[in-house]
C-alpha cells in the first residue's frame, strides 16, 4: 500500500471514529455525500478538501485531527508548523479557516481550481501575510489577487 492510500484510509478511519461508525458507507450522511462518492475517493486516493472543511466547521472538529491525527477531535488550540516556524492558533476562531474559506470562495467565483498543494501554499502565504501585518483578517481583494496569481 502506498503512502497516499494509507493517508486516505487514516482520514476515513478518523472520521468513522468521530462519528462512531464502522463502515465507510456510514460516513455518507454525516459528510453529506453519497455512499458511492466515498467509494470513489478510495479509488482515486483523494478526499476533497471542501468536504473536510465543511464537515469540520459544521461539527467543530479540528482539521489537524482529521488530516493528521494531531491532538483531539475537539481541540481548541492547534500547533501549525511550516519550514522555519511553528505557531499556535485558536481553532475556535481560527483565522486559517477563514482564509481557507476566502480562497475557496475566490476559486468558486473565478471558476478555477487549485491542486491540494497549491491550495495549501496559497492559504499559508495569505495567513503568514496577515500575521506579519498583525491583522485578524485578510482583505478579500488581496485574497482574490493572490488566487488569480496562483491559478
PDB file of C-alpha atoms in Angstrom:
ATOM      1  CA  UNK A   1       0.000   0.000   0.000  1.00  0.00           C
ATOM      2  CA  UNK A   2       1.476   3.356  -0.983  1.00  0.00           C
ATOM      3  CA  UNK A   3       1.682   6.324   1.386  1.00  0.00           C
ATOM      4  CA  UNK A   4      -1.247   8.276  -0.123  1.00  0.00           C
ATOM      5  CA  UNK A   5      -3.589   5.277   0.116  1.00  0.00           C
ATOM      6  CA  UNK A   6      -2.574   4.852   3.749  1.00  0.00           C
ATOM      7  CA  UNK A   7      -3.216   8.533   4.494  1.00  0.00           C
ATOM      8  CA  UNK A   8      -6.664   8.474   2.872  1.00  0.00           C
ATOM      9  CA  UNK A   9      -7.589   5.399   4.880  1.00  0.00           C
ATOM     10  CA  UNK A  10      -6.351   7.080   8.060  1.00  0.00           C
ATOM     11  CA  UNK A  11      -8.516  10.150   7.364  1.00  0.00           C
ATOM     12  CA  UNK A  12     -11.569   7.962   6.748  1.00  0.00           C
ATOM     13  CA  UNK A  13     -10.800   5.921   9.877  1.00  0.00           C
ATOM     14  CA  UNK A  14     -10.622   9.091  11.991  1.00  0.00           C
ATOM     15  CA  UNK A  15     -13.950  10.263  10.564  1.00  0.00           C
ATOM     16  CA  UNK A  16     -15.505   6.872  11.369  1.00  0.00           C
ATOM     17  CA  UNK A  17     -14.130   7.123  14.908  1.00  0.00           C
ATOM     18  CA  UNK A  18     -15.595  10.618  15.372  1.00  0.00           C
ATOM     19  CA  UNK A  19     -18.983   9.530  14.039  1.00  0.00           C
ATOM     20  CA  UNK A  20     -18.972   6.204  15.891  1.00  0.00           C
ATOM     21  CA  UNK A  21     -19.479   4.130  12.746  1.00  0.00           C
ATOM     22  CA  UNK A  22     -17.630   1.105  11.411  1.00  0.00           C
ATOM     23  CA  UNK A  23     -18.155   1.291   7.640  1.00  0.00           C
ATOM     24  CA  UNK A  24     -17.059   3.885   5.111  1.00  0.00           C
ATOM     25  CA  UNK A  25     -20.571   3.941   3.670  1.00  0.00           C
ATOM     26  CA  UNK A  26     -21.932   5.005   7.082  1.00  0.00           C
ATOM     27  CA  UNK A  27     -19.973   8.264   6.691  1.00  0.00           C
ATOM     28  CA  UNK A  28     -22.139   9.373   3.771  1.00  0.00           C
ATOM     29  CA  UNK A  29     -24.838  11.003   5.881  1.00  0.00           C
ATOM     30  CA  UNK A  30     -22.574  12.991   8.259  1.00  0.00           C
ATOM     31  CA  UNK A  31     -20.403  14.122   5.330  1.00  0.00           C
ATOM     32  CA  UNK A  32     -23.491  14.957   3.250  1.00  0.00           C
ATOM     33  CA  UNK A  33     -22.317  12.892   0.268  1.00  0.00           C
ATOM     34  CA  UNK A  34     -23.413   9.682  -1.412  1.00  0.00           C
ATOM     35  CA  UNK A  35     -22.070   6.266  -0.435  1.00  0.00           C
ATOM     36  CA  UNK A  36     -20.818   5.862  -3.992  1.00  0.00           C
ATOM     37  CA  UNK A  37     -18.791   9.081  -3.700  1.00  0.00           C
ATOM     38  CA  UNK A  38     -16.926   7.788  -0.652  1.00  0.00           C
ATOM     39  CA  UNK A  39     -16.015   4.635  -2.605  1.00  0.00           C
ATOM     40  CA  UNK A  40     -14.728   6.800  -5.471  1.00  0.00           C
ATOM     41  CA  UNK A  41     -12.494   8.735  -3.049  1.00  0.00           C
ATOM     42  CA  UNK A  42     -10.842   5.477  -2.063  1.00  0.00           C
ATOM     43  CA  UNK A  43     -10.406   4.512  -5.726  1.00  0.00           C
ATOM     44  CA  UNK A  44      -8.858   7.908  -6.556  1.00  0.00           C
ATOM     45  CA  UNK A  45      -6.899   8.075  -3.265  1.00  0.00           C
ATOM     46  CA  UNK A  46      -8.218  11.566  -2.668  1.00  0.00           C
ATOM     47  CA  UNK A  47     -10.767  13.169  -0.346  1.00  0.00           C
ATOM     48  CA  UNK A  48     -11.937  16.635  -1.464  1.00  0.00           C
ATOM     49  CA  UNK A  49     -10.721  19.367   0.844  1.00  0.00           C
ATOM     50  CA  UNK A  50     -14.056  21.202   0.615  1.00  0.00           C
ATOM     51  CA  UNK A  51     -15.928  18.246   2.148  1.00  0.00           C
ATOM     52  CA  UNK A  52     -13.491  18.015   5.070  1.00  0.00           C
ATOM     53  CA  UNK A  53     -13.528  21.779   5.593  1.00  0.00           C
ATOM     54  CA  UNK A  54     -17.342  21.938   5.620  1.00  0.00           C
ATOM     55  CA  UNK A  55     -17.594  18.949   7.952  1.00  0.00           C
ATOM     56  CA  UNK A  56     -15.001  20.322  10.383  1.00  0.00           C
ATOM     57  CA  UNK A  57     -16.660  23.739  10.557  1.00  0.00           C
ATOM     58  CA  UNK A  58     -20.181  22.328  10.927  1.00  0.00           C
ATOM     59  CA  UNK A  59     -19.219  19.908  13.706  1.00  0.00           C
ATOM     60  CA  UNK A  60     -16.440  21.888  15.412  1.00  0.00           C
ATOM     61  CA  UNK A  61     -13.879  19.198  14.626  1.00  0.00           C
ATOM     62  CA  UNK A  62     -10.208  20.085  14.306  1.00  0.00           C
ATOM     63  CA  UNK A  63      -8.871  19.748  10.757  1.00  0.00           C
ATOM     64  CA  UNK A  64      -5.500  18.932  12.312  1.00  0.00           C
ATOM     65  CA  UNK A  65      -7.090  15.878  13.865  1.00  0.00           C
ATOM     66  CA  UNK A  66      -8.971  14.815  10.729  1.00  0.00           C
ATOM     67  CA  UNK A  67      -5.980  15.186   8.423  1.00  0.00           C
ATOM     68  CA  UNK A  68      -3.066  14.260  10.680  1.00  0.00           C
ATOM     69  CA  UNK A  69      -4.454  12.712  13.859  1.00  0.00           C
ATOM     70  CA  UNK A  70      -2.874  15.514  15.896  1.00  0.00           C
ATOM     71  CA  UNK A  71      -4.442  16.441  19.215  1.00  0.00           C
ATOM     72  CA  UNK A  72      -8.025  15.618  19.990  1.00  0.00           C
ATOM     73  CA  UNK A  73     -11.012  15.992  17.647  1.00  0.00           C
ATOM     74  CA  UNK A  74     -12.408  18.930  19.613  1.00  0.00           C
ATOM     75  CA  UNK A  75      -9.106  20.629  20.332  1.00  0.00           C
ATOM     76  CA  UNK A  76      -9.339  24.378  20.777  1.00  0.00           C
ATOM     77  CA  UNK A  77      -5.648  25.095  20.209  1.00  0.00           C
ATOM     78  CA  UNK A  78      -3.642  23.814  17.272  1.00  0.00           C
ATOM     79  CA  UNK A  79       0.047  23.950  16.516  1.00  0.00           C
ATOM     80  CA  UNK A  80       0.770  24.793  12.906  1.00  0.00           C
ATOM     81  CA  UNK A  81       4.181  24.024  11.525  1.00  0.00           C
ATOM     82  CA  UNK A  82       5.876  25.088   8.363  1.00  0.00           C
ATOM     83  CA  UNK A  83       9.511  25.407   7.373  1.00  0.00           C
ATOM     84  CA  UNK A  84      11.270  27.619   9.894  1.00  0.00           C
ATOM     85  CA  UNK A  85       8.281  28.283  12.164  1.00  0.00           C
ATOM     86  CA  UNK A  86       5.780  26.688  14.496  1.00  0.00           C
ATOM     87  CA  UNK A  87       2.975  28.767  15.899  1.00  0.00           C
ATOM     88  CA  UNK A  88      -0.250  28.265  17.808  1.00  0.00           C
ATOM     89  CA  UNK A  89      -3.723  29.120  16.568  1.00  0.00           C
ATOM     90  CA  UNK A  90      -7.061  29.146  18.353  1.00  0.00           C
ATOM     91  CA  UNK A  91      -9.273  26.895  16.245  1.00  0.00           C
ATOM     92  CA  UNK A  92     -12.497  28.161  17.842  1.00  0.00           C
ATOM     93  CA  UNK A  93     -11.988  31.407  15.886  1.00  0.00           C
ATOM     94  CA  UNK A  94      -9.377  30.057  13.553  1.00  0.00           C
ATOM     95  CA  UNK A  95      -8.090  32.626  11.069  1.00  0.00           C
ATOM     96  CA  UNK A  96      -6.722  29.824   8.884  1.00  0.00           C
ATOM     97  CA  UNK A  97     -10.280  28.524   8.420  1.00  0.00           C
ATOM     98  CA  UNK A  98     -11.429  31.995   7.416  1.00  0.00           C
ATOM     99  CA  UNK A  99      -8.558  32.435   4.966  1.00  0.00           C
ATOM    100  CA  UNK A 100      -9.151  28.966   3.503  1.00  0.00           C
ATOM    101  CA  UNK A 101     -12.829  29.799   3.120  1.00  0.00           C
ATOM    102  CA  UNK A 102     -11.963  33.030   1.327  1.00  0.00           C
ATOM    103  CA  UNK A 103      -9.610  31.169  -1.025  1.00  0.00           C
ATOM    104  CA  UNK A 104     -12.345  28.640  -1.732  1.00  0.00           C
ATOM    105  CA  UNK A 105     -14.828  31.477  -2.415  1.00  0.00           C
ATOM    106  CA  UNK A 106     -12.380  33.191  -4.782  1.00  0.00           C
ATOM    107  CA  UNK A 107     -11.780  29.950  -6.662  1.00  0.00           C
ATOM    108  CA  UNK A 108     -15.539  29.437  -6.998  1.00  0.00           C
ATOM    109  CA  UNK A 109     -16.037  32.982  -8.295  1.00  0.00           C
ATOM    110  CA  UNK A 110     -13.229  32.521 -10.803  1.00  0.00           C
ATOM    111  CA  UNK A 111     -14.439  29.070 -11.817  1.00  0.00           C
ATOM    112  CA  UNK A 112     -10.925  27.814 -11.154  1.00  0.00           C
ATOM    113  CA  UNK A 113      -9.284  25.004  -9.222  1.00  0.00           C
ATOM    114  CA  UNK A 114      -6.006  24.551  -7.404  1.00  0.00           C
ATOM    115  CA  UNK A 115      -4.348  21.282  -6.530  1.00  0.00           C
ATOM    116  CA  UNK A 116      -4.136  20.454  -2.836  1.00  0.00           C
ATOM    117  CA  UNK A 117      -0.508  21.512  -2.514  1.00  0.00           C
ATOM    118  CA  UNK A 118      -1.034  24.831  -4.321  1.00  0.00           C
ATOM    119  CA  UNK A 119      -4.196  25.482  -2.272  1.00  0.00           C
ATOM    120  CA  UNK A 120      -2.267  24.883   0.968  1.00  0.00           C
ATOM    121  CA  UNK A 121       0.600  27.107  -0.175  1.00  0.00           C
ATOM    122  CA  UNK A 122      -1.851  29.890  -1.028  1.00  0.00           C
ATOM    123  CA  UNK A 123      -3.588  29.684   2.358  1.00  0.00           C
ATOM    124  CA  UNK A 124      -0.226  29.616   4.192  1.00  0.00           C
ATOM    125  CA  UNK A 125       1.019  32.632   2.231  1.00  0.00           C
ATOM    126  CA  UNK A 126      -2.116  34.668   2.975  1.00  0.00           C
ATOM    127  CA  UNK A 127      -2.157  33.635   6.632  1.00  0.00           C
ATOM    128  CA  UNK A 128       1.526  34.489   7.056  1.00  0.00           C
ATOM    129  CA  UNK A 129       0.920  37.878   5.417  1.00  0.00           C
ATOM    130  CA  UNK A 130      -1.982  38.526   7.799  1.00  0.00           C
ATOM    131  CA  UNK A 131       0.117  37.605  10.844  1.00  0.00           C
ATOM    132  CA  UNK A 132       3.084  39.699   9.681  1.00  0.00           C
ATOM    133  CA  UNK A 133       0.779  42.728   9.487  1.00  0.00           C
ATOM    134  CA  UNK A 134      -0.769  41.928  12.879  1.00  0.00           C
ATOM    135  CA  UNK A 135      -4.235  41.764  11.329  1.00  0.00           C
ATOM    136  CA  UNK A 136      -7.001  39.334  12.229  1.00  0.00           C
ATOM    137  CA  UNK A 137      -8.306  39.022   8.658  1.00  0.00           C
ATOM    138  CA  UNK A 138      -7.154  39.273   5.059  1.00  0.00           C
ATOM    139  CA  UNK A 139      -8.961  41.755   2.807  1.00  0.00           C
ATOM    140  CA  UNK A 140     -10.918  39.798   0.203  1.00  0.00           C
ATOM    141  CA  UNK A 141      -9.410  41.883  -2.611  1.00  0.00           C
ATOM    142  CA  UNK A 142      -5.955  40.641  -1.558  1.00  0.00           C
ATOM    143  CA  UNK A 143      -7.207  37.039  -1.448  1.00  0.00           C
ATOM    144  CA  UNK A 144      -8.677  37.393  -4.936  1.00  0.00           C
ATOM    145  CA  UNK A 145      -5.432  38.875  -6.300  1.00  0.00           C
ATOM    146  CA  UNK A 146      -3.280  36.108  -4.802  1.00  0.00           C
ATOM    147  CA  UNK A 147      -5.644  33.392  -6.021  1.00  0.00           C
ATOM    148  CA  UNK A 148      -5.551  34.838  -9.543  1.00  0.00           C
ATOM    149  CA  UNK A 149      -1.764  34.636  -9.451  1.00  0.00           C
ATOM    150  CA  UNK A 150      -1.836  31.083  -8.066  1.00  0.00           C
ATOM    151  CA  UNK A 151      -4.174  29.866 -10.805  1.00  0.00           C
TER     152      UNK A 151
END
